[in-house]
Amino acid sequence: MTIDLAQPDLYTSEDRFDLWDRHTASDQVVWSGPGGSPSGFWSVFSHRHVAAVLSPKAAFTSEHGMMIGFDADHSDSSGGRMLVVSEGDWHGLLKRLIGPFLSRLRAPELESVLRDEVAEIVAKLRAAGPEPVDIALEVGPRLPAAVVCEVIGVPLSERERLIELTNHAFGGEESSFDRMTPAQAHTEILFYFDELIERRQRQPGSDLVSALLADGRLSTEDVLINCDNVLIGGNETTRHSITGAFDVFQRFPGTLDALHADPGLLDKSVEELVRWTSPAAHVLRVATEDQEIGGQKIRKGEAVVAWLSAANRDERLFPDPHTFVPGRTPNRHLGFGNGPHHCLGAALARVELKELLRQMAAEARGVRLRGELRWMRSNLVQGYSSLPVSVDWR
């Protein structure tokens, strides 16, 4: 009997960790037939298999799409044009153009934005007093959205609109996001970027949109879909790591005191937070030739889903994998992917998370859950739809 791992209901409870543990421990390669995906797909879970599928020399491509639902016969229309679903020379060009805006070199320019935004988050939580604050709704989206909008060049007055649209676009099949479908949200985002591109054509700036236009090799549509990629990628993963930090604080008492006592743990704790939260649940690749994974034959054109969130809890690499260990070493997590599609925004995400941990450790002793923790109904994003908490301050 096979299981359709595309079904989003599987990911609304923590039973998924037991499922992944079983598949990971036995190095299973599992087939999900047509259903949630039109042609079905293979799944790999262990750190070894996931890293192999994503490695630079692997006989797989991202050009048909990077998430469940796409395959060789049902390709993403952005394939071969958008950074995350392109390969070869075009992928290299996009990395060279977009990379500098997301690199650690850009971090000093964004430091004041980061410090101010985190300070506002802390102030908001303090102002709430003993009343619970839903981190998933009121805190998680704020910091990454501010940073990504700064990079892209979205004016301050228009940022709230973009945050709401990204929530709709990648918010999972959630009742709180039912005012429009994900497809409609994407359309609205693309309309917005079309307007922003027209403005930057008339009035260039020092932002990503202006740089992509100035290169001359990208059409306006190429600029549009790659800005969409950066906006959603930068918002939808980091915001769940930020929310997940508060989940860590409430599940593992003493974490904030440990970071307060030894700030040298901050960098390692950022890596552990990315591993433990693993917001990007999976990535999909399509085989470019017949091959074998773990003894299972994979035919050319078949889709293979690499479950990053399962690989990051493979106990062979991460002893006591379900526990947050602030100083975990080594920590070869795959939270930012692997190979040529390693997340370009990883450096900025690390800076954002470090500043959050630093300020929270300085100001707070602990976090208490004040209601029901709810996971998103999504097979793509391992994230929170609700995390109501209160904070115990120093």
CSV table of C-alpha atoms in Angstrom, one decimal:
chain,number,residue,atom,x,y,z
A,1,MET,CA,0.0,0.0,0.0
A,2,THR,CA,1.3,3.4,-0.9
A,3,ILE,CA,0.6,6.7,0.8
A,4,ASP,CA,0.0,10.0,-1.0
A,5,LEU,CA,2.5,12.2,0.6
A,6,ALA,CA,1.1,15.2,-1.4
A,7,GLN,CA,-1.9,15.4,0.9
A,8,PRO,CA,-1.6,18.5,3.1
A,9,ASP,CA,-3.6,17.0,6.0
A,10,LEU,CA,-0.6,14.8,6.8
A,11,TYR,CA,1.4,17.8,7.9
A,12,THR,CA,-1.1,19.4,10.3
A,13,SER,CA,0.0,17.3,13.3
A,14,GLU,CA,3.4,16.2,14.7
A,15,ASP,CA,2.6,12.6,13.7
A,16,ARG,CA,4.6,13.5,10.5
A,17,PHE,CA,7.8,13.2,12.5
A,18,ASP,CA,7.0,9.6,13.4
A,19,LEU,CA,6.3,9.0,9.7
A,20,TRP,CA,9.6,10.6,8.6
A,21,ASP,CA,11.6,8.8,11.3
A,22,ARG,CA,10.4,5.4,10.0
A,23,HIS,CA,11.2,6.2,6.4
A,24,THR,CA,14.5,7.9,7.3
A,25,ALA,CA,15.8,5.1,9.5
A,26,SER,CA,15.3,2.5,6.8
A,27,ASP,CA,16.5,4.7,3.9
A,28,GLN,CA,13.2,4.1,2.2
A,29,VAL,CA,12.3,5.4,-1.3
A,30,VAL,CA,8.5,5.7,-1.3
A,31,TRP,CA,6.2,5.9,-4.3
A,32,SER,CA,3.1,8.2,-4.1
A,33,GLY,CA,0.8,7.5,-7.0
A,34,PRO,CA,-1.3,10.0,-9.0
A,35,GLY,CA,-3.6,12.0,-6.7
A,36,GLY,CA,-2.2,15.1,-5.1
A,37,SER,CA,0.3,15.1,-8.0
A,38,PRO,CA,-0.9,14.3,-11.5
A,39,SER,CA,1.6,11.6,-12.4
A,40,GLY,CA,2.9,10.5,-8.9
A,41,PHE,CA,6.4,10.9,-7.5
A,42,TRP,CA,9.1,9.2,-5.5
A,43,SER,CA,10.1,10.4,-2.1
A,44,VAL,CA,13.5,10.3,-0.3
A,45,PHE,CA,13.9,11.1,3.3
A,46,SER,CA,17.4,10.2,4.7
A,47,HIS,CA,20.1,12.8,4.8
A,48,ARG,CA,22.3,10.7,2.5
A,49,HIS,CA,19.6,10.3,-0.2
A,50,VAL,CA,18.4,13.9,0.0
A,51,ALA,CA,21.9,15.3,-0.3
A,52,ALA,CA,22.6,12.9,-3.2
A,53,VAL,CA,19.5,14.0,-5.2
A,54,LEU,CA,20.4,17.7,-4.7
A,55,SER,CA,24.1,17.4,-5.3
A,56,PRO,CA,25.8,19.2,-8.3
A,57,LYS,CA,26.5,16.0,-10.2
A,58,ALA,CA,23.1,14.4,-9.7
A,59,ALA,CA,21.2,13.5,-12.9
A,60,PHE,CA,18.2,15.7,-11.9
A,61,THR,CA,16.8,19.0,-13.0
A,62,SER,CA,14.7,21.7,-11.4
A,63,GLU,CA,13.4,23.1,-14.7
A,64,HIS,CA,10.1,21.3,-14.6
A,65,GLY,CA,9.2,22.8,-11.2
A,66,MET,CA,10.4,22.6,-7.6
A,67,MET,CA,7.4,21.4,-5.7
A,68,ILE,CA,4.9,18.6,-5.6
A,69,GLY,CA,2.4,18.9,-8.5
A,70,PHE,CA,5.0,19.4,-11.2
A,71,ASP,CA,6.8,16.7,-13.3
A,72,ALA,CA,8.1,16.2,-16.8
A,73,ASP,CA,4.6,16.2,-18.3
A,74,HIS,CA,3.2,19.0,-16.1
A,75,SER,CA,6.0,21.6,-16.0
A,76,ASP,CA,6.1,25.0,-14.2
A,77,SER,CA,5.5,27.7,-16.8
A,78,SER,CA,8.4,29.6,-15.2
A,79,GLY,CA,10.8,26.7,-15.7
A,80,GLY,CA,14.1,27.7,-17.3
A,81,ARG,CA,13.5,31.4,-16.5
A,82,MET,CA,13.0,31.8,-12.7
A,83,LEU,CA,16.1,31.3,-10.5
A,84,VAL,CA,14.7,28.4,-8.4
A,85,VAL,CA,13.6,26.4,-11.5
A,86,SER,CA,16.5,27.1,-13.9
A,87,GLU,CA,19.8,25.4,-14.7
A,88,GLY,CA,23.0,26.0,-16.5
A,89,ASP,CA,24.1,29.3,-17.9
A,90,TRP,CA,20.8,31.1,-17.3
A,91,HIS,CA,20.8,29.9,-13.7
A,92,GLY,CA,24.4,31.2,-13.3
A,93,LEU,CA,23.5,34.6,-14.8
A,94,LEU,CA,20.6,35.0,-12.4
A,95,LYS,CA,22.8,34.0,-9.4
A,96,ARG,CA,25.4,36.6,-10.4
A,97,LEU,CA,22.7,39.3,-10.7
A,98,ILE,CA,20.6,38.5,-7.6
A,99,GLY,CA,23.2,37.0,-5.3
A,100,PRO,CA,24.9,40.3,-4.3
A,101,PHE,CA,21.6,41.7,-3.1
A,102,LEU,CA,21.2,38.7,-0.8
A,103,SER,CA,24.8,38.1,0.3
A,104,ARG,CA,26.5,38.7,3.6
A,105,LEU,CA,28.2,41.7,2.0
A,106,ARG,CA,24.7,43.4,1.9
A,107,ALA,CA,24.1,42.8,5.6
A,108,PRO,CA,25.9,45.9,6.9
A,109,GLU,CA,23.5,48.1,4.8
A,110,LEU,CA,20.6,46.3,6.3
A,111,GLU,CA,21.8,46.3,9.9
A,112,SER,CA,19.9,49.3,11.0
A,113,VAL,CA,16.7,48.0,9.4
A,114,LEU,CA,17.2,44.7,11.2
A,115,ARG,CA,17.9,46.2,14.6
A,116,ASP,CA,15.0,48.5,14.4
A,117,GLU,CA,12.6,45.8,13.2
A,118,VAL,CA,13.6,43.4,15.9
A,119,ALA,CA,13.4,46.2,18.5
A,120,GLU,CA,9.9,46.9,17.4
A,121,ILE,CA,9.0,43.2,17.7
A,122,VAL,CA,10.4,43.1,21.3
A,123,ALA,CA,8.5,46.4,22.1
A,124,LYS,CA,5.3,44.9,20.7
A,125,LEU,CA,5.6,41.8,22.8
A,126,ARG,CA,6.4,43.9,25.9
A,127,ALA,CA,3.4,46.1,25.3
A,128,ALA,CA,1.2,43.1,25.3
A,129,GLY,CA,2.0,42.5,28.9
A,130,PRO,CA,0.4,39.2,30.2
A,131,GLU,CA,-1.9,39.0,27.2
A,132,PRO,CA,-1.0,36.3,24.5
A,133,VAL,CA,0.4,37.4,21.2
A,134,ASP,CA,0.0,35.1,18.1
A,135,ILE,CA,3.6,35.0,16.9
A,136,ALA,CA,2.6,33.3,13.6
A,137,LEU,CA,0.4,36.1,12.6
A,138,GLU,CA,1.8,39.2,14.3
A,139,VAL,CA,5.6,38.7,14.6
A,140,GLY,CA,6.8,36.0,12.1
A,141,PRO,CA,6.0,37.8,8.9
A,142,ARG,CA,7.3,41.2,9.9
A,143,LEU,CA,11.2,40.9,9.9
A,144,PRO,CA,11.8,39.0,6.7
A,145,ALA,CA,9.2,41.1,4.8
A,146,ALA,CA,10.9,44.3,5.8
A,147,VAL,CA,14.3,43.0,4.7
A,148,VAL,CA,13.2,41.5,1.4
A,149,CYS,CA,11.1,44.6,0.5
A,150,GLU,CA,14.2,46.7,1.2
A,151,VAL,CA,16.2,44.5,-1.1
A,152,ILE,CA,13.7,44.6,-3.9
A,153,GLY,CA,12.9,48.3,-3.6
A,154,VAL,CA,9.3,48.1,-2.4
A,155,PRO,CA,8.3,51.5,-0.9
A,156,LEU,CA,7.4,51.5,2.9
A,157,SER,CA,3.9,52.5,2.2
A,158,GLU,CA,3.3,49.4,0.0
A,159,ARG,CA,4.9,46.7,2.1
A,160,GLU,CA,1.9,45.6,4.2
A,161,ARG,CA,0.1,44.8,0.9
A,162,LEU,CA,2.9,42.6,-0.2
A,163,ILE,CA,3.1,40.8,3.1
A,164,GLU,CA,-0.6,39.9,2.9
A,165,LEU,CA,-0.3,38.7,-0.6
A,166,THR,CA,2.6,36.4,0.2
A,167,ASN,CA,0.6,35.0,3.1
A,168,HIS,CA,-2.1,34.1,0.6
A,169,ALA,CA,0.2,32.8,-2.1
A,170,PHE,CA,2.1,30.3,0.1
A,171,GLY,CA,-0.1,30.2,3.2
A,172,GLY,CA,-1.3,26.6,2.6
A,173,GLU,CA,-4.9,25.6,2.4
A,174,GLU,CA,-5.9,27.7,5.4
A,175,SER,CA,-9.3,29.1,6.3
A,176,SER,CA,-7.6,32.3,7.4
A,177,PHE,CA,-6.3,32.7,3.9
A,178,ASP,CA,-9.5,31.9,2.0
A,179,ARG,CA,-10.3,35.3,0.7
A,180,MET,CA,-8.4,34.4,-2.4
A,181,THR,CA,-6.7,31.3,-3.9
A,182,PRO,CA,-2.9,31.0,-4.0
A,183,ALA,CA,-3.1,31.4,-7.8
A,184,GLN,CA,-5.1,34.7,-7.4
A,185,ALA,CA,-2.5,35.9,-4.8
A,186,HIS,CA,0.3,35.2,-7.2
A,187,THR,CA,-1.5,37.1,-9.9
A,188,GLU,CA,-1.9,40.1,-7.6
A,189,ILE,CA,1.8,40.0,-6.8
A,190,LEU,CA,2.7,39.9,-10.4
A,191,PHE,CA,0.5,42.8,-11.2
A,192,TYR,CA,2.2,44.8,-8.4
A,193,PHE,CA,5.7,43.9,-9.7
A,194,ASP,CA,4.6,45.0,-13.2
A,195,GLU,CA,3.7,48.4,-11.8
A,196,LEU,CA,7.0,48.6,-9.9
A,197,ILE,CA,9.0,47.6,-12.9
A,198,GLU,CA,7.4,50.4,-14.9
A,199,ARG,CA,8.3,52.9,-12.2
A,200,ARG,CA,11.9,51.7,-12.1
A,201,GLN,CA,12.2,51.9,-15.8
A,202,ARG,CA,11.4,55.6,-15.5
A,203,GLN,CA,13.3,56.1,-12.2
A,204,PRO,CA,16.0,53.6,-11.5
A,205,GLY,CA,17.3,53.1,-8.0
A,206,SER,CA,19.9,51.0,-6.2
A,207,ASP,CA,17.5,48.1,-5.7
A,208,LEU,CA,17.2,44.6,-7.2
A,209,VAL,CA,14.5,45.5,-9.7
A,210,SER,CA,16.7,48.3,-11.1
A,211,ALA,CA,19.7,46.0,-11.3
A,212,LEU,CA,17.8,43.3,-13.2
A,213,LEU,CA,16.5,45.9,-15.7
A,214,ALA,CA,19.9,47.5,-16.2
A,215,ASP,CA,21.5,44.2,-17.2
A,216,GLY,CA,19.7,44.1,-20.5
A,217,ARG,CA,19.6,40.3,-20.9
A,218,LEU,CA,16.3,39.9,-19.0
A,219,SER,CA,12.9,40.7,-20.4
A,220,THR,CA,10.5,42.6,-18.2
A,221,GLU,CA,8.7,39.3,-17.6
A,222,ASP,CA,11.9,37.7,-16.5
A,223,VAL,CA,12.4,40.5,-14.0
A,224,LEU,CA,8.9,40.1,-12.8
A,225,ILE,CA,9.0,36.4,-12.1
A,226,ASN,CA,12.4,36.5,-10.4
A,227,CYS,CA,11.2,39.3,-8.1
A,228,ASP,CA,8.3,37.1,-7.3
A,229,ASN,CA,10.7,34.3,-6.5
A,230,VAL,CA,12.8,36.5,-4.2
A,231,LEU,CA,9.8,38.0,-2.4
A,232,ILE,CA,8.1,34.7,-1.6
A,233,GLY,CA,11.3,32.7,-1.0
A,234,GLY,CA,12.6,35.4,1.4
A,235,ASN,CA,9.4,35.8,3.3
A,236,GLU,CA,7.8,32.4,3.5
A,237,THR,CA,10.7,30.4,4.9
A,238,THR,CA,12.4,32.8,7.3
A,239,ARG,CA,9.1,33.8,8.9
A,240,HIS,CA,8.5,30.3,10.0
A,241,SER,CA,12.0,30.0,11.4
A,242,ILE,CA,11.3,33.2,13.4
A,243,THR,CA,8.0,31.8,14.6
A,244,GLY,CA,9.8,28.5,15.3
A,245,ALA,CA,12.3,30.3,17.5
A,246,PHE,CA,9.4,31.1,19.9
A,247,ASP,CA,8.3,27.5,19.7
A,248,VAL,CA,11.8,26.5,20.7
A,249,PHE,CA,11.8,29.0,23.6
A,250,GLN,CA,8.5,27.5,25.0
A,251,ARG,CA,9.4,23.8,24.4
A,252,PHE,CA,12.9,24.0,25.7
A,253,PRO,CA,13.0,26.2,28.8
A,254,GLY,CA,16.5,27.5,29.6
A,255,THR,CA,17.3,28.2,25.9
A,256,LEU,CA,17.2,32.0,26.3
A,257,ASP,CA,19.2,31.8,29.6
A,258,ALA,CA,21.8,29.7,27.8
A,259,LEU,CA,22.1,32.3,25.0
A,260,HIS,CA,22.2,35.1,27.5
A,261,ALA,CA,25.0,33.5,29.5
A,262,ASP,CA,27.1,32.6,26.4
A,263,PRO,CA,26.5,34.9,23.4
A,264,GLY,CA,29.1,32.7,21.6
A,265,LEU,CA,26.4,30.2,21.1
A,266,LEU,CA,24.4,32.5,18.8
A,267,ASP,CA,25.8,31.4,15.5
A,268,LYS,CA,25.5,27.7,16.3
A,269,SER,CA,22.0,28.3,17.6
A,270,VAL,CA,21.0,29.9,14.3
A,271,GLU,CA,22.1,26.8,12.4
A,272,GLU,CA,20.2,24.6,14.9
A,273,LEU,CA,17.1,26.8,14.5
A,274,VAL,CA,17.2,26.3,10.7
A,275,ARG,CA,17.7,22.6,11.2
A,276,TRP,CA,15.0,22.2,13.8
A,277,THR,CA,12.4,24.3,12.0
A,278,SER,CA,13.2,23.3,8.4
A,279,PRO,CA,10.5,25.6,6.9
A,280,ALA,CA,11.1,24.4,3.4
A,281,ALA,CA,9.6,20.9,3.8
A,282,HIS,CA,10.6,19.6,0.4
A,283,VAL,CA,12.0,20.3,-3.0
A,284,LEU,CA,11.2,18.4,-6.2
A,285,ARG,CA,13.5,17.3,-9.0
A,286,VAL,CA,12.9,15.4,-12.2
A,287,ALA,CA,15.3,12.6,-13.3
A,288,THR,CA,17.2,13.4,-16.5
A,289,GLU,CA,18.3,9.8,-17.0
A,290,ASP,CA,17.5,6.3,-15.7
A,291,GLN,CA,19.2,5.7,-12.4
A,292,GLU,CA,18.9,4.1,-8.9
A,293,ILE,CA,18.5,5.6,-5.5
A,294,GLY,CA,18.8,3.2,-2.5
A,295,GLY,CA,18.2,0.2,-4.8
A,296,GLN,CA,15.1,1.7,-6.3
A,297,LYS,CA,15.0,2.3,-10.1
A,298,ILE,CA,14.1,5.8,-11.1
A,299,ARG,CA,13.2,6.3,-14.7
A,300,LYS,CA,14.0,9.3,-16.8
A,301,GLY,CA,11.2,11.9,-16.5
A,302,GLU,CA,10.0,10.7,-13.1
A,303,ALA,CA,9.7,13.2,-10.2
A,304,VAL,CA,11.6,12.7,-7.0
A,305,VAL,CA,10.7,14.7,-3.9
A,306,ALA,CA,13.6,15.3,-1.4
A,307,TRP,CA,12.1,15.9,2.1
A,308,LEU,CA,14.5,18.4,3.7
A,309,SER,CA,12.6,18.4,6.9
A,310,ALA,CA,13.0,14.6,7.3
A,311,ALA,CA,16.7,14.7,6.4
A,312,ASN,CA,17.3,17.4,9.0
A,313,ARG,CA,16.0,15.0,11.7
A,314,ASP,CA,18.1,12.0,10.6
A,315,GLU,CA,19.4,10.7,13.9
A,316,ARG,CA,22.5,9.2,12.2
A,317,LEU,CA,23.7,12.8,11.7
A,318,PHE,CA,21.8,14.5,14.5
A,319,PRO,CA,21.8,12.7,17.8
A,320,ASP,CA,18.5,13.3,19.7
A,321,PRO,CA,17.2,15.0,16.5
A,322,HIS,CA,13.9,16.3,17.9
A,323,THR,CA,15.7,18.3,20.6
A,324,PHE,CA,16.9,21.8,20.1
A,325,VAL,CA,20.6,21.8,21.1
A,326,PRO,CA,22.0,25.4,21.0
A,327,GLY,CA,25.6,24.4,20.5
A,328,ARG,CA,25.1,21.4,18.2
A,329,THR,CA,28.3,20.5,16.4
A,330,PRO,CA,28.7,19.4,13.7
A,331,ASN,CA,25.4,20.5,12.1
A,332,ARG,CA,25.3,19.6,8.5
A,333,HIS,CA,21.7,20.5,8.0
A,334,LEU,CA,20.1,20.8,4.6
A,335,GLY,CA,17.7,23.6,5.7
A,336,PHE,CA,19.0,25.9,2.9
A,337,GLY,CA,19.2,23.0,0.4
A,338,ASN,CA,22.4,21.7,-1.2
A,339,GLY,CA,24.3,22.0,-4.5
A,340,PRO,CA,23.7,24.6,-7.2
A,341,HIS,CA,20.3,25.6,-5.7
A,342,HIS,CA,21.6,26.2,-2.2
A,343,CYS,CA,19.5,29.1,-0.9
A,344,LEU,CA,20.9,32.5,-2.1
A,345,GLY,CA,19.2,34.2,0.8
A,346,ALA,CA,20.9,32.0,3.4
A,347,ALA,CA,23.3,34.7,4.6
A,348,LEU,CA,20.5,37.3,5.1
A,349,ALA,CA,18.3,34.7,6.8
A,350,ARG,CA,21.2,33.9,9.2
A,351,VAL,CA,21.7,37.6,10.0
A,352,GLU,CA,17.9,38.1,10.7
A,353,LEU,CA,17.7,35.1,13.0
A,354,LYS,CA,20.9,36.0,14.9
A,355,GLU,CA,19.6,39.5,15.6
A,356,LEU,CA,16.3,38.1,16.8
A,357,LEU,CA,18.0,35.5,19.1
A,358,ARG,CA,20.4,38.2,20.4
A,359,GLN,CA,17.7,40.7,21.4
A,360,MET,CA,15.4,38.1,22.8
A,361,ALA,CA,18.2,36.5,24.9
A,362,ALA,CA,19.1,40.0,26.2
A,363,GLU,CA,15.5,40.9,27.1
A,364,ALA,CA,13.6,37.7,27.9
A,365,ARG,CA,13.9,34.7,30.3
A,366,GLY,CA,11.3,32.5,28.7
A,367,VAL,CA,8.2,32.0,26.6
A,368,ARG,CA,5.0,30.3,27.6
A,369,LEU,CA,2.4,28.8,25.2
A,370,ARG,CA,-0.9,30.4,25.8
A,371,GLY,CA,-3.2,28.5,23.5
A,372,GLU,CA,-3.2,25.9,20.8
A,373,LEU,CA,-0.2,25.6,18.5
A,374,ARG,CA,-1.5,24.9,15.0
A,375,TRP,CA,0.5,23.8,12.0
A,376,MET,CA,-0.2,24.9,8.5
A,377,ARG,CA,-2.0,22.7,6.1
A,378,SER,CA,0.7,22.5,3.6
A,379,ASN,CA,3.1,19.9,2.1
A,380,LEU,CA,5.5,22.6,0.9
A,381,VAL,CA,6.1,24.9,3.9
A,382,GLN,CA,6.5,23.4,7.4
A,383,GLY,CA,5.1,26.3,9.2
A,384,TYR,CA,2.8,27.6,11.8
A,385,SER,CA,-0.8,29.0,11.4
A,386,SER,CA,-1.0,29.9,15.1
A,387,LEU,CA,1.4,30.1,18.0
A,388,PRO,CA,-0.1,32.2,20.9
A,389,VAL,CA,2.5,32.9,23.6
A,390,SER,CA,3.4,35.3,26.4
A,391,VAL,CA,6.9,36.3,27.4
A,392,ASP,CA,8.6,36.3,30.8
A,393,TRP,CA,11.0,39.3,30.8
A,394,ARG,CA,14.2,39.9,32.6
